[in-house]
Amino acid sequence: MAQVLEFKLPDLGEGLTEAEIVRWLVSVGDVVAIDQPVVEVETAKAMVEVPCPYGGVVTARYGEEGTELPVGAPLLTVAVGASEPGDMPAPVAGPPAADPAVQPAAPKAAGSAGSTGPSSGDASGNVLVGYGTGAPVARRRRVRPVRSSAPAAPRIPSAPAAGPVNGASGPVPVVSPLVRRLAREHGVDLRALTGSGRDGLILRSDVEQAIRHGVTQPQLQAQPQLPPRFRAQPQASTATAAPVAASRPSPVTAQDGAVRVPLRGVRGVVADKLSRSRHEIPDATCWVDADATELMAARTAMNAAGGPKISLLALLGRICTAALARHPELNSTVDMAAREIVRLPAVHLGFAAQTDRGLVVPVVRDAHARSAESLSAEFARLTEAGRAGTLTPADLTGGTFTLNNYGVFGVDGSTPIINHPEAAMLGVGRIVPKPWVYQGELAVRQVVQLSLTFDHRVCDGGTAGGFLRYVADCVEQPAMLLRTL
C-alpha cells in the first residue's frame, strides 16, 4: 500500500527563510525518482532547483508559480511506493490544498504519529541542504491563528488594548525574520495584520501593503484607548479611513502609466545591502589613471603561448591579491558590536557581474592562492552560472574584497558602494587609447582609470593610496608581480 508523504520547502542555507516558486518541474500524477528536481525556486540570493527526497507519484502541489512560500511550508505530497497514478491511495475528504487547482490525497507528514517514515528504497537517505530522509522529521508545534472570513489584507483594529501596541500575548504568525525586520523598520504592528499566507501566516507582501496604506505603529498608538465594550463598533470606519487618508499618492507616483516593480529576490537583497552599506560605512574614494599598454601586451603574449586563455579580469584579480598581501588592512571587516577591525587571512574575491536578473557578486574562494589561469577559469564558471541563474547561495556570500570592472559598460570611472560587510572595492574603467607622456614624449597609450572606495574606519588615506598606487604600478609594469611569486 502506498504511503502519502508531505515534502516541505527545505532550509536553503545562508539564513534564507522564504523562496518564490518560479517553475514547477513536475505535475500531479507524475512519477518522480528519489532526489529528482521537482520545482525551481528563487531565493533572495540565487535560483535553486529543489530535489524531492522521496520516490513515487506526485499527489498534490502547493502553491502556483509566482507564489512566495516560507521555509517549512508544504511543497508537494508524494505517494511513496506507488509506481503509477492507479497505485495511489484513495483521497480522503478534507480542506483544499494551498494550490486551488490541486486537491491533495490526504497528505501524511513523514515522521508523524503512526508513521515509521519511508523505507530505504523509497528515500535517498541523503542529508541535503537543511533536510534529509534518513530519519523521521521531528514534530514541531505550528501556530494556527483563527481564520477570518474577511479578505486576506492588512487590517487595523479600531482601538488597541491598553498598554503598548505589541503588548498582546500570544505568538505572531510570522516565520521570516526578514518580514519582522521590514515591519520593525517601518513601524508596522504585526499584531494588527491578518496574514494572507497559509494558516494566516504574515508574508512580506502583507507588510508591504500595510506600509503603502500607512498602517504604522504611531498611527495605531494615536488611536484612543477605549473600554472593550466600545472597540467593535468603530472598527469598520477606522479601518477604512486610515488607509484612505494615508494612501494618497504623491505627485510623482500618481503619474499615468507609472509601473511599480517589487523589490524582491536578488533585486531586493541588493537594495537592502546597498542601503545598509551607505548607512553604516563611512566610505571614501581615491582614483588614478594608469597606462595599461604593457598589461594588454602581456596578456596577448600569454594567450599566444597556447593553453587556456587568460582574461583581463583574471590579471586584475591577480594584481588585487598581490596588493592585498601588502596592505591587509583592506581585506578586513568591522565588528561594531565588539568595536574591532577583523583582518581576514584569506582573500575571497568577489566580482560584479551583470545578469538578466540584476547585479550579482559571485565570490572566488581563496583567490590569493590561485594563479591567473585558475582565476580566469573560475571567473568564467561563475559568470556563466550567474547568467544561467544557477548560482548557489554559497557562490554569492563570504567575499572579503570586490573587483568591479565597470569598464565593460563603456564608462571611465565610478564611485561604487562597498559590498557590505567588506571594507573596500576596486573599480576599473574602460581601457581606451589616449594621449600619454611616455619616456618623455607624447604618445598614444592604452589608459585606464582605477578607483578605490574604502571604509575609512579600517585605514587612512595613506594606506588606501599606497594600495591603489601599487595596483597602478602593476598595471603599468606587470613584471612587478614576479616579486610576489
Short mmCIF file of C-alpha atoms in Angstrom, two decimals:
data_model
loop_
_atom_site.label_atom_id
_atom_site.label_comp_id
_atom_site.label_asym_id
_atom_site.label_seq_id
_atom_site.Cartn_x
_atom_site.Cartn_y
_atom_site.Cartn_z
CA MET A 1 0.00 0.00 0.00
CA ALA A 2 1.41 3.37 -0.96
CA GLN A 3 2.11 5.87 1.80
CA VAL A 4 1.49 9.58 1.13
CA LEU A 5 4.29 11.78 2.46
CA GLU A 6 4.45 15.55 2.57
CA PHE A 7 7.62 17.27 1.35
CA LYS A 8 8.15 20.77 2.73
CA LEU A 9 10.25 23.65 1.44
CA PRO A 10 13.66 22.93 2.96
CA ASP A 11 16.11 25.28 4.60
CA LEU A 12 18.13 26.54 1.64
CA GLY A 13 21.03 27.75 3.78
CA GLU A 14 22.58 31.16 4.48
CA GLY A 15 19.70 32.14 6.75
CA LEU A 16 17.19 32.29 3.88
CA THR A 17 13.65 31.96 5.20
CA GLU A 18 11.48 32.14 2.10
CA ALA A 19 11.53 31.44 -1.62
CA GLU A 20 9.36 32.18 -4.63
CA ILE A 21 8.12 29.38 -6.86
CA VAL A 22 9.46 30.14 -10.34
CA ARG A 23 8.59 26.97 -12.24
CA TRP A 24 7.17 23.57 -11.40
CA LEU A 25 9.17 20.74 -12.95
CA VAL A 26 6.56 18.05 -12.23
CA SER A 27 2.77 17.80 -12.37
CA VAL A 28 0.24 15.93 -10.26
CA GLY A 29 0.27 12.30 -11.36
CA ASP A 30 3.92 12.33 -12.48
CA VAL A 31 6.21 9.62 -11.22
CA VAL A 32 9.32 11.10 -9.59
CA ALA A 33 12.59 9.44 -8.72
CA ILE A 34 14.50 9.91 -5.49
CA ASP A 35 16.34 13.26 -5.43
CA GLN A 36 14.76 14.35 -8.72
CA PRO A 37 14.37 18.16 -9.02
CA VAL A 38 10.66 18.94 -8.70
CA VAL A 39 10.50 22.74 -8.50
CA GLU A 40 12.63 25.74 -9.35
CA VAL A 41 12.55 28.47 -6.70
CA GLU A 42 14.15 31.87 -6.45
CA THR A 43 15.58 32.85 -3.10
CA ALA A 44 16.94 36.23 -2.17
CA LYS A 45 20.35 35.13 -3.45
CA ALA A 46 20.01 32.59 -6.22
CA MET A 47 17.80 30.42 -8.40
CA VAL A 48 17.69 26.90 -6.95
CA GLU A 49 16.29 23.59 -8.17
CA VAL A 50 14.85 21.72 -5.19
CA PRO A 51 15.10 17.90 -5.32
CA CYS A 52 12.49 15.73 -3.64
CA PRO A 53 13.98 13.10 -1.32
CA TYR A 54 11.08 10.69 -1.93
CA GLY A 55 10.31 8.48 -4.91
CA GLY A 56 6.74 7.82 -6.02
CA VAL A 57 3.74 9.53 -7.58
CA VAL A 58 3.04 13.22 -7.07
CA THR A 59 -0.41 13.55 -5.49
CA ALA A 60 -0.56 17.30 -4.83
CA ARG A 61 1.31 20.53 -5.38
CA TYR A 62 1.11 23.51 -3.04
CA GLY A 63 1.40 26.98 -4.50
CA GLU A 64 1.24 28.34 -8.01
CA GLU A 65 4.17 29.78 -9.93
CA GLY A 66 4.92 33.23 -8.53
CA THR A 67 3.82 32.28 -5.00
CA GLU A 68 6.24 33.08 -2.17
CA LEU A 69 6.50 30.34 0.48
CA PRO A 70 8.26 30.34 3.84
CA VAL A 71 10.73 27.62 4.78
CA GLY A 72 8.79 24.70 6.22
CA ALA A 73 5.67 25.26 4.14
CA PRO A 74 4.41 22.21 2.17
CA LEU A 75 5.65 21.96 -1.41
CA LEU A 76 4.06 18.71 -2.59
CA THR A 77 2.92 15.29 -1.47
CA VAL A 78 4.24 12.02 -2.88
CA ALA A 79 2.66 8.59 -2.75
CA VAL A 80 5.73 6.57 -1.79
CA GLY A 81 5.57 3.02 -3.07
CA ALA A 82 3.29 3.89 -5.99
CA SER A 83 4.73 3.37 -9.46
CA GLU A 84 1.77 4.86 -11.35
CA PRO A 85 -1.25 7.03 -10.52
CA GLY A 86 -3.50 3.98 -10.20
CA ASP A 87 -1.47 2.75 -7.22
CA MET A 88 -2.21 5.85 -5.14
CA PRO A 89 -4.44 5.57 -2.07
CA ALA A 90 -7.96 6.90 -2.40
CA PRO A 91 -8.21 10.58 -1.48
CA VAL A 92 -9.83 11.47 1.81
CA ALA A 93 -12.15 14.43 2.09
CA GLY A 94 -10.51 17.37 3.78
CA PRO A 95 -9.61 21.02 3.39
CA PRO A 96 -8.43 22.21 -0.03
CA ALA A 97 -4.76 22.42 -0.84
CA ALA A 98 -2.89 25.71 -1.00
CA ASP A 99 -2.95 25.41 -4.78
CA PRO A 100 -6.66 25.82 -5.62
CA ALA A 101 -6.22 23.82 -8.82
CA VAL A 102 -4.99 20.73 -6.96
CA GLN A 103 -6.65 18.60 -4.29
CA PRO A 104 -4.16 16.64 -2.16
CA ALA A 105 -4.72 12.99 -1.44
CA ALA A 106 -4.75 13.32 2.37
CA PRO A 107 -1.02 14.02 2.82
CA LYS A 108 0.64 12.49 5.84
CA ALA A 109 3.87 14.07 7.00
CA ALA A 110 6.93 11.92 7.38
CA GLY A 111 7.61 11.21 11.00
CA SER A 112 4.01 11.84 12.06
CA ALA A 113 2.23 9.63 14.53
CA GLY A 114 1.73 6.14 13.22
CA SER A 115 4.34 6.57 10.50
CA THR A 116 7.66 4.83 10.51
CA GLY A 117 8.97 7.01 7.69
CA PRO A 118 9.90 5.85 4.20
CA SER A 119 11.91 2.74 3.73
CA SER A 120 15.46 2.86 2.44
CA GLY A 121 14.19 2.02 -1.01
CA ASP A 122 11.73 4.91 -1.08
CA ALA A 123 14.02 7.72 0.03
CA SER A 124 17.59 8.71 -0.64
CA GLY A 125 18.76 8.88 2.94
CA ASN A 126 20.91 11.82 1.88
CA VAL A 127 21.07 14.78 4.21
CA LEU A 128 20.52 17.55 1.69
CA VAL A 129 20.65 21.25 2.44
CA GLY A 130 18.55 21.65 5.55
CA TYR A 131 16.67 18.36 5.22
CA GLY A 132 17.18 14.65 4.75
CA THR A 133 15.27 11.41 4.54
CA GLY A 134 17.27 9.10 6.72
CA ALA A 135 15.15 9.63 9.83
CA PRO A 136 11.63 10.79 10.69
CA VAL A 137 11.17 14.52 10.91
CA ALA A 138 10.73 15.87 14.43
CA ARG A 139 7.27 17.22 15.05
CA ARG A 140 7.05 20.92 15.64
CA ARG A 141 4.26 22.95 17.13
CA ARG A 142 2.65 25.08 14.45
CA VAL A 143 0.90 28.38 15.00
CA ARG A 144 -2.64 28.18 13.70
CA PRO A 145 -4.32 31.55 14.15
CA VAL A 146 -8.09 31.82 13.92
CA ARG A 147 -9.20 32.10 10.32
CA SER A 148 -11.32 35.06 9.31
CA SER A 149 -13.93 35.24 6.57
CA ALA A 150 -12.65 38.70 5.61
CA PRO A 151 -10.27 39.10 2.64
CA ALA A 152 -6.61 38.49 3.45
CA ALA A 153 -5.42 42.07 3.66
CA PRO A 154 -3.87 44.26 6.34
CA ARG A 155 -6.48 45.11 8.98
CA ILE A 156 -6.26 47.82 11.61
CA PRO A 157 -8.08 47.34 14.88
CA SER A 158 -10.07 50.42 15.75
CA ALA A 159 -8.57 50.71 19.20
CA PRO A 160 -5.82 48.57 20.67
CA ALA A 161 -5.99 47.36 24.22
CA ALA A 162 -4.48 49.49 26.92
CA GLY A 163 -0.71 49.36 27.09
CA PRO A 164 1.90 49.01 24.32
CA VAL A 165 0.74 48.12 20.81
CA ASN A 166 2.77 44.91 20.89
CA GLY A 167 1.79 44.13 24.44
CA ALA A 168 -0.79 41.49 23.49
CA SER A 169 0.07 37.96 24.46
CA GLY A 170 0.47 35.05 22.07
CA PRO A 171 2.81 34.46 19.14
CA VAL A 172 2.61 36.45 15.92
CA PRO A 173 2.23 34.13 12.90
CA VAL A 174 5.42 35.23 11.16
CA VAL A 175 8.19 32.84 10.15
CA SER A 176 10.57 35.11 8.28
CA PRO A 177 12.95 37.37 10.25
CA LEU A 178 13.10 39.49 7.11
CA VAL A 179 9.40 40.21 7.46
CA ARG A 180 9.86 41.11 11.12
CA ARG A 181 12.75 43.41 10.28
CA LEU A 182 10.77 45.11 7.50
CA ALA A 183 7.88 45.68 9.88
CA ARG A 184 10.18 46.97 12.60
CA GLU A 185 11.96 49.41 10.28
CA HIS A 186 8.66 50.89 9.08
CA GLY A 187 6.87 50.80 12.42
CA VAL A 188 4.22 48.28 11.33
CA ASP A 189 2.45 46.43 14.15
CA LEU A 190 2.37 42.78 13.06
CA ARG A 191 -0.42 42.01 15.53
CA ALA A 192 -2.65 44.40 13.60
CA LEU A 193 -2.31 42.43 10.35
CA THR A 194 -4.21 39.43 9.03
CA GLY A 195 -1.78 37.27 7.08
CA SER A 196 -2.61 36.11 3.58
CA GLY A 197 -0.36 33.06 3.80
CA ARG A 198 -1.17 29.52 4.75
CA ASP A 199 -2.78 29.27 8.20
CA GLY A 200 -2.83 33.07 8.47
CA LEU A 201 0.94 33.42 8.04
CA ILE A 202 2.02 37.06 7.60
CA LEU A 203 4.06 37.40 4.41
CA ARG A 204 6.28 40.17 3.15
CA SER A 205 3.54 41.30 0.74
CA ASP A 206 1.21 41.85 3.72
CA VAL A 207 3.72 44.14 5.42
CA GLU A 208 4.47 45.97 2.16
CA GLN A 209 0.76 46.56 1.63
CA ALA A 210 0.46 47.86 5.18
CA ILE A 211 3.38 50.24 4.55
CA ARG A 212 1.74 51.51 1.35
CA HIS A 213 -1.50 52.10 3.25
CA GLY A 214 0.27 53.84 6.10
CA VAL A 215 -0.53 51.20 8.73
CA THR A 216 2.24 52.06 11.19
CA GLN A 217 2.66 51.85 14.93
CA PRO A 218 2.47 55.61 15.52
CA GLN A 219 -0.95 55.66 13.82
CA LEU A 220 -2.16 52.78 15.94
CA GLN A 221 -0.85 54.25 19.17
CA ALA A 222 -2.51 57.57 18.41
CA GLN A 223 -5.95 55.98 18.48
CA PRO A 224 -7.95 56.44 21.68
CA GLN A 225 -7.80 53.74 24.32
CA LEU A 226 -11.47 52.78 24.66
CA PRO A 227 -13.05 50.26 27.00
CA PRO A 228 -13.58 46.81 25.45
CA ARG A 229 -17.35 47.25 25.01
CA PHE A 230 -16.76 50.20 22.66
CA ARG A 231 -13.99 48.70 20.49
CA ALA A 232 -16.03 46.71 17.97
CA GLN A 233 -18.37 49.49 16.89
CA PRO A 234 -15.91 51.98 15.26
CA GLN A 235 -13.69 49.28 13.81
CA ALA A 236 -15.02 49.42 10.25
CA SER A 237 -14.87 53.19 9.92
CA THR A 238 -11.38 53.50 11.43
CA ALA A 239 -10.01 50.58 9.47
CA THR A 240 -11.06 52.11 6.21
CA ALA A 241 -10.42 55.76 6.99
CA ALA A 242 -6.73 55.42 7.89
CA PRO A 243 -5.63 53.67 4.68
CA VAL A 244 -7.66 56.05 2.53
CA ALA A 245 -6.07 59.09 4.14
CA ALA A 246 -2.56 57.66 4.08
CA SER A 247 -2.67 56.11 0.61
CA ARG A 248 -2.93 59.34 -1.33
CA PRO A 249 -0.19 59.06 -3.96
CA SER A 250 2.46 61.71 -4.28
CA PRO A 251 2.50 63.81 -7.47
CA VAL A 252 5.36 61.67 -8.79
CA THR A 253 3.87 58.21 -8.20
CA ALA A 254 0.44 59.41 -9.39
CA GLN A 255 1.63 59.83 -12.98
CA ASP A 256 -0.34 57.94 -15.59
CA GLY A 257 1.46 54.86 -16.81
CA ALA A 258 3.76 54.58 -13.78
CA VAL A 259 5.00 51.00 -13.35
CA ARG A 260 5.70 49.53 -9.91
CA VAL A 261 8.46 46.92 -9.75
CA PRO A 262 8.57 44.97 -6.46
CA LEU A 263 11.95 44.92 -4.72
CA ARG A 264 12.04 41.16 -4.37
CA GLY A 265 14.51 38.35 -4.92
CA VAL A 266 18.00 39.36 -5.98
CA ARG A 267 17.00 42.98 -6.60
CA GLY A 268 15.53 43.25 -3.11
CA VAL A 269 18.65 41.87 -1.46
CA VAL A 270 20.87 44.20 -3.49
CA ALA A 271 18.74 47.16 -2.42
CA ASP A 272 18.92 46.16 1.25
CA LYS A 273 22.65 45.57 1.17
CA LEU A 274 23.49 48.80 -0.64
CA SER A 275 21.26 50.80 1.68
CA ARG A 276 22.92 49.24 4.70
CA SER A 277 26.37 49.90 3.27
CA ARG A 278 25.60 53.55 2.63
CA HIS A 279 24.06 53.92 6.08
CA GLU A 280 26.78 52.17 8.10
CA ILE A 281 30.08 52.60 6.24
CA PRO A 282 31.91 55.94 6.17
CA ASP A 283 33.44 55.45 2.76
CA ALA A 284 35.91 57.50 0.75
CA THR A 285 37.18 57.16 -2.81
CA CYS A 286 40.52 57.83 -4.47
CA TRP A 287 41.41 57.27 -8.11
CA VAL A 288 44.31 57.35 -10.53
CA ASP A 289 44.93 56.99 -14.29
CA ALA A 290 47.31 54.24 -15.37
CA ASP A 291 49.00 53.22 -18.60
CA ALA A 292 47.71 49.69 -19.30
CA THR A 293 49.61 49.21 -22.57
CA GLU A 294 52.13 46.77 -21.08
CA LEU A 295 49.41 44.82 -19.30
CA MET A 296 47.48 44.35 -22.53
CA ALA A 297 50.66 43.30 -24.32
CA ALA A 298 51.47 40.80 -21.55
CA ARG A 299 48.01 39.24 -21.83
CA THR A 300 48.35 38.93 -25.60
CA ALA A 301 51.73 37.22 -25.22
CA MET A 302 50.41 34.80 -22.56
CA ASN A 303 47.46 33.77 -24.71
CA ALA A 304 49.65 33.40 -27.81
CA ALA A 305 51.77 30.83 -25.97
CA GLY A 306 48.91 28.28 -26.06
CA GLY A 307 46.88 26.72 -23.29
CA PRO A 308 43.75 28.10 -21.64
CA LYS A 309 43.04 31.73 -22.38
CA ILE A 310 43.62 34.21 -19.56
CA SER A 311 41.11 37.01 -19.17
CA LEU A 312 41.92 40.60 -18.35
CA LEU A 313 39.76 40.29 -15.24
CA ALA A 314 41.95 37.41 -14.05
CA LEU A 315 45.09 39.53 -14.39
CA LEU A 316 43.42 42.35 -12.48
CA GLY A 317 42.34 39.85 -9.83
CA ARG A 318 45.92 38.61 -9.52
CA ILE A 319 47.07 42.21 -9.06
CA CYS A 320 44.43 42.75 -6.36
CA THR A 321 45.55 39.75 -4.31
CA ALA A 322 49.18 40.90 -4.54
CA ALA A 323 48.20 44.39 -3.39
CA LEU A 324 46.14 43.00 -0.51
CA ALA A 325 49.14 40.99 0.65
CA ARG A 326 50.98 44.30 1.03
CA HIS A 327 48.00 46.17 2.51
CA PRO A 328 45.99 43.61 4.54
CA GLU A 329 44.01 46.39 6.22
CA LEU A 330 41.74 46.46 3.17
CA ASN A 331 40.97 42.73 3.41
CA SER A 332 39.00 43.12 6.60
CA THR A 333 35.61 43.82 8.11
CA VAL A 334 34.38 45.91 11.03
CA ASP A 335 32.67 44.30 14.02
CA MET A 336 30.90 47.26 15.60
CA ALA A 337 29.36 45.13 18.35
CA ALA A 338 32.87 44.34 19.60
CA ARG A 339 34.30 47.62 18.26
CA GLU A 340 37.03 45.72 16.45
CA ILE A 341 38.54 45.61 12.98
CA VAL A 342 38.82 41.98 11.91
CA ARG A 343 41.63 41.38 9.41
CA LEU A 344 40.97 38.27 7.38
CA PRO A 345 43.70 35.79 6.40
CA ALA A 346 42.14 34.57 3.13
CA VAL A 347 41.11 36.66 0.14
CA HIS A 348 37.70 35.63 -1.16
CA LEU A 349 37.46 37.86 -4.21
CA GLY A 350 34.02 39.00 -5.31
CA PHE A 351 33.43 40.46 -8.76
CA ALA A 352 30.43 42.35 -10.03
CA ALA A 353 28.54 40.61 -12.85
CA GLN A 354 25.51 41.98 -14.65
CA THR A 355 22.83 39.40 -15.47
CA ASP A 356 19.25 39.42 -16.73
CA ARG A 357 18.15 39.10 -13.09
CA GLY A 358 20.19 42.10 -11.99
CA LEU A 359 23.61 42.71 -10.49
CA VAL A 360 25.18 39.77 -8.66
CA VAL A 361 28.56 39.46 -6.97
CA PRO A 362 29.89 35.88 -7.20
CA VAL A 363 32.86 35.06 -4.98
CA VAL A 364 36.09 33.29 -5.95
CA ARG A 365 37.26 31.38 -2.89
CA ASP A 366 40.92 31.60 -1.83
CA ALA A 367 41.79 33.89 -4.71
CA HIS A 368 45.15 34.66 -3.09
CA ALA A 369 46.24 31.05 -3.67
CA ARG A 370 45.21 30.91 -7.33
CA SER A 371 47.20 31.55 -10.48
CA ALA A 372 45.98 33.81 -13.26
CA GLU A 373 44.90 30.71 -15.19
CA SER A 374 42.91 29.36 -12.23
CA LEU A 375 41.31 32.75 -11.63
CA SER A 376 40.32 33.01 -15.29
CA ALA A 377 38.62 29.60 -15.22
CA GLU A 378 36.74 30.38 -12.00
CA PHE A 379 35.62 33.81 -13.23
CA ALA A 380 34.27 32.18 -16.40
CA ARG A 381 32.45 29.44 -14.48
CA LEU A 382 30.77 31.82 -12.06
CA THR A 383 29.86 34.30 -14.78
CA GLU A 384 28.15 31.59 -16.82
CA ALA A 385 26.31 30.33 -13.73
CA GLY A 386 25.17 33.88 -13.00
CA ARG A 387 23.76 34.34 -16.48
CA ALA A 388 22.03 30.96 -16.29
CA GLY A 389 20.61 31.75 -12.86
CA THR A 390 22.22 28.70 -11.24
CA LEU A 391 24.48 30.41 -8.70
CA THR A 392 24.09 28.90 -5.25
CA PRO A 393 23.88 30.96 -2.05
CA ALA A 394 27.43 29.80 -1.23
CA ASP A 395 28.63 31.29 -4.55
CA LEU A 396 27.29 34.71 -3.55
CA THR A 397 28.43 35.05 0.05
CA GLY A 398 31.62 35.26 2.06
CA GLY A 399 33.50 37.79 -0.05
CA THR A 400 36.25 39.87 1.58
CA PHE A 401 37.10 42.26 -1.28
CA THR A 402 35.30 43.11 -4.52
CA LEU A 403 36.64 43.85 -8.00
CA ASN A 404 34.23 45.86 -10.14
CA ASN A 405 35.04 46.07 -13.86
CA TYR A 406 32.51 48.71 -14.90
CA GLY A 407 34.60 49.47 -18.00
CA VAL A 408 32.57 46.81 -19.83
CA PHE A 409 29.69 49.34 -19.80
CA GLY A 410 31.80 51.86 -21.67
CA VAL A 411 32.40 54.24 -18.76
CA ASP A 412 35.70 55.63 -17.49
CA GLY A 413 35.10 55.99 -13.76
CA SER A 414 32.76 55.43 -10.88
CA THR A 415 32.49 55.70 -7.10
CA PRO A 416 30.93 52.32 -6.24
CA ILE A 417 29.17 51.46 -2.99
CA ILE A 418 31.10 48.98 -0.86
CA ASN A 419 29.68 45.47 -0.74
CA HIS A 420 28.78 45.25 2.96
CA PRO A 421 30.36 43.91 5.20
CA GLU A 422 33.57 44.23 3.18
CA ALA A 423 35.92 47.18 3.61
CA ALA A 424 36.91 48.09 0.05
CA MET A 425 36.17 47.77 -3.65
CA LEU A 426 38.45 48.36 -6.63
CA GLY A 427 36.79 49.83 -9.72
CA VAL A 428 38.24 49.51 -13.22
CA GLY A 429 37.10 51.73 -16.07
CA ARG A 430 37.37 51.12 -19.79
CA ILE A 431 40.81 50.85 -21.39
CA VAL A 432 40.99 53.26 -24.32
CA PRO A 433 43.72 54.91 -26.43
CA LYS A 434 44.64 58.33 -25.04
CA PRO A 435 47.49 60.83 -25.38
CA TRP A 436 50.10 59.97 -22.72
CA VAL A 437 53.60 61.14 -21.92
CA TYR A 438 55.73 58.01 -22.32
CA GLN A 439 59.51 58.12 -21.86
CA GLY A 440 59.48 61.88 -22.14
CA GLU A 441 57.49 62.02 -25.37
CA LEU A 442 53.83 62.34 -26.21
CA ALA A 443 52.41 59.04 -27.41
CA VAL A 444 49.10 57.23 -27.78
CA ARG A 445 48.79 54.65 -24.99
CA GLN A 446 46.09 52.36 -23.60
CA VAL A 447 44.90 54.24 -20.49
CA VAL A 448 42.59 53.08 -17.71
CA GLN A 449 41.14 54.85 -14.69
CA LEU A 450 41.31 52.94 -11.39
CA SER A 451 39.25 53.88 -8.34
CA LEU A 452 39.31 52.54 -4.81
CA THR A 453 36.37 53.03 -2.45
CA PHE A 454 37.31 52.08 1.10
CA ASP A 455 35.93 52.06 4.61
CA HIS A 456 37.69 54.91 6.38
CA ARG A 457 37.36 53.05 9.70
CA VAL A 458 39.82 50.34 8.66
CA CYS A 459 42.56 52.62 7.34
CA ASP A 460 43.53 56.17 6.48
CA GLY A 461 44.15 57.72 3.10
CA GLY A 462 47.83 56.81 3.17
CA THR A 463 47.11 53.07 3.20
CA ALA A 464 44.39 53.38 0.56
CA GLY A 465 46.65 55.50 -1.64
CA GLY A 466 49.50 53.03 -1.23
CA PHE A 467 47.25 50.15 -2.26
CA LEU A 468 45.94 51.96 -5.31
CA ARG A 469 49.40 53.13 -6.34
CA TYR A 470 50.72 49.57 -6.18
CA VAL A 471 47.81 48.36 -8.32
CA ALA A 472 48.54 51.10 -10.87
CA ASP A 473 52.26 50.24 -10.90
CA CYS A 474 51.45 46.57 -11.59
CA VAL A 475 49.11 47.60 -14.40
CA GLU A 476 51.87 49.72 -15.94
CA GLN A 477 54.64 47.19 -15.25
CA PRO A 478 53.20 43.65 -14.93
CA ALA A 479 56.68 42.26 -14.22
CA MET A 480 56.31 43.66 -10.69
CA LEU A 481 54.04 40.69 -9.95
CA LEU A 482 57.07 38.40 -10.21
CA ARG A 483 58.25 39.80 -6.87
CA THR A 484 55.20 38.32 -5.14
CA LEU A 485 55.66 34.79 -6.51
#
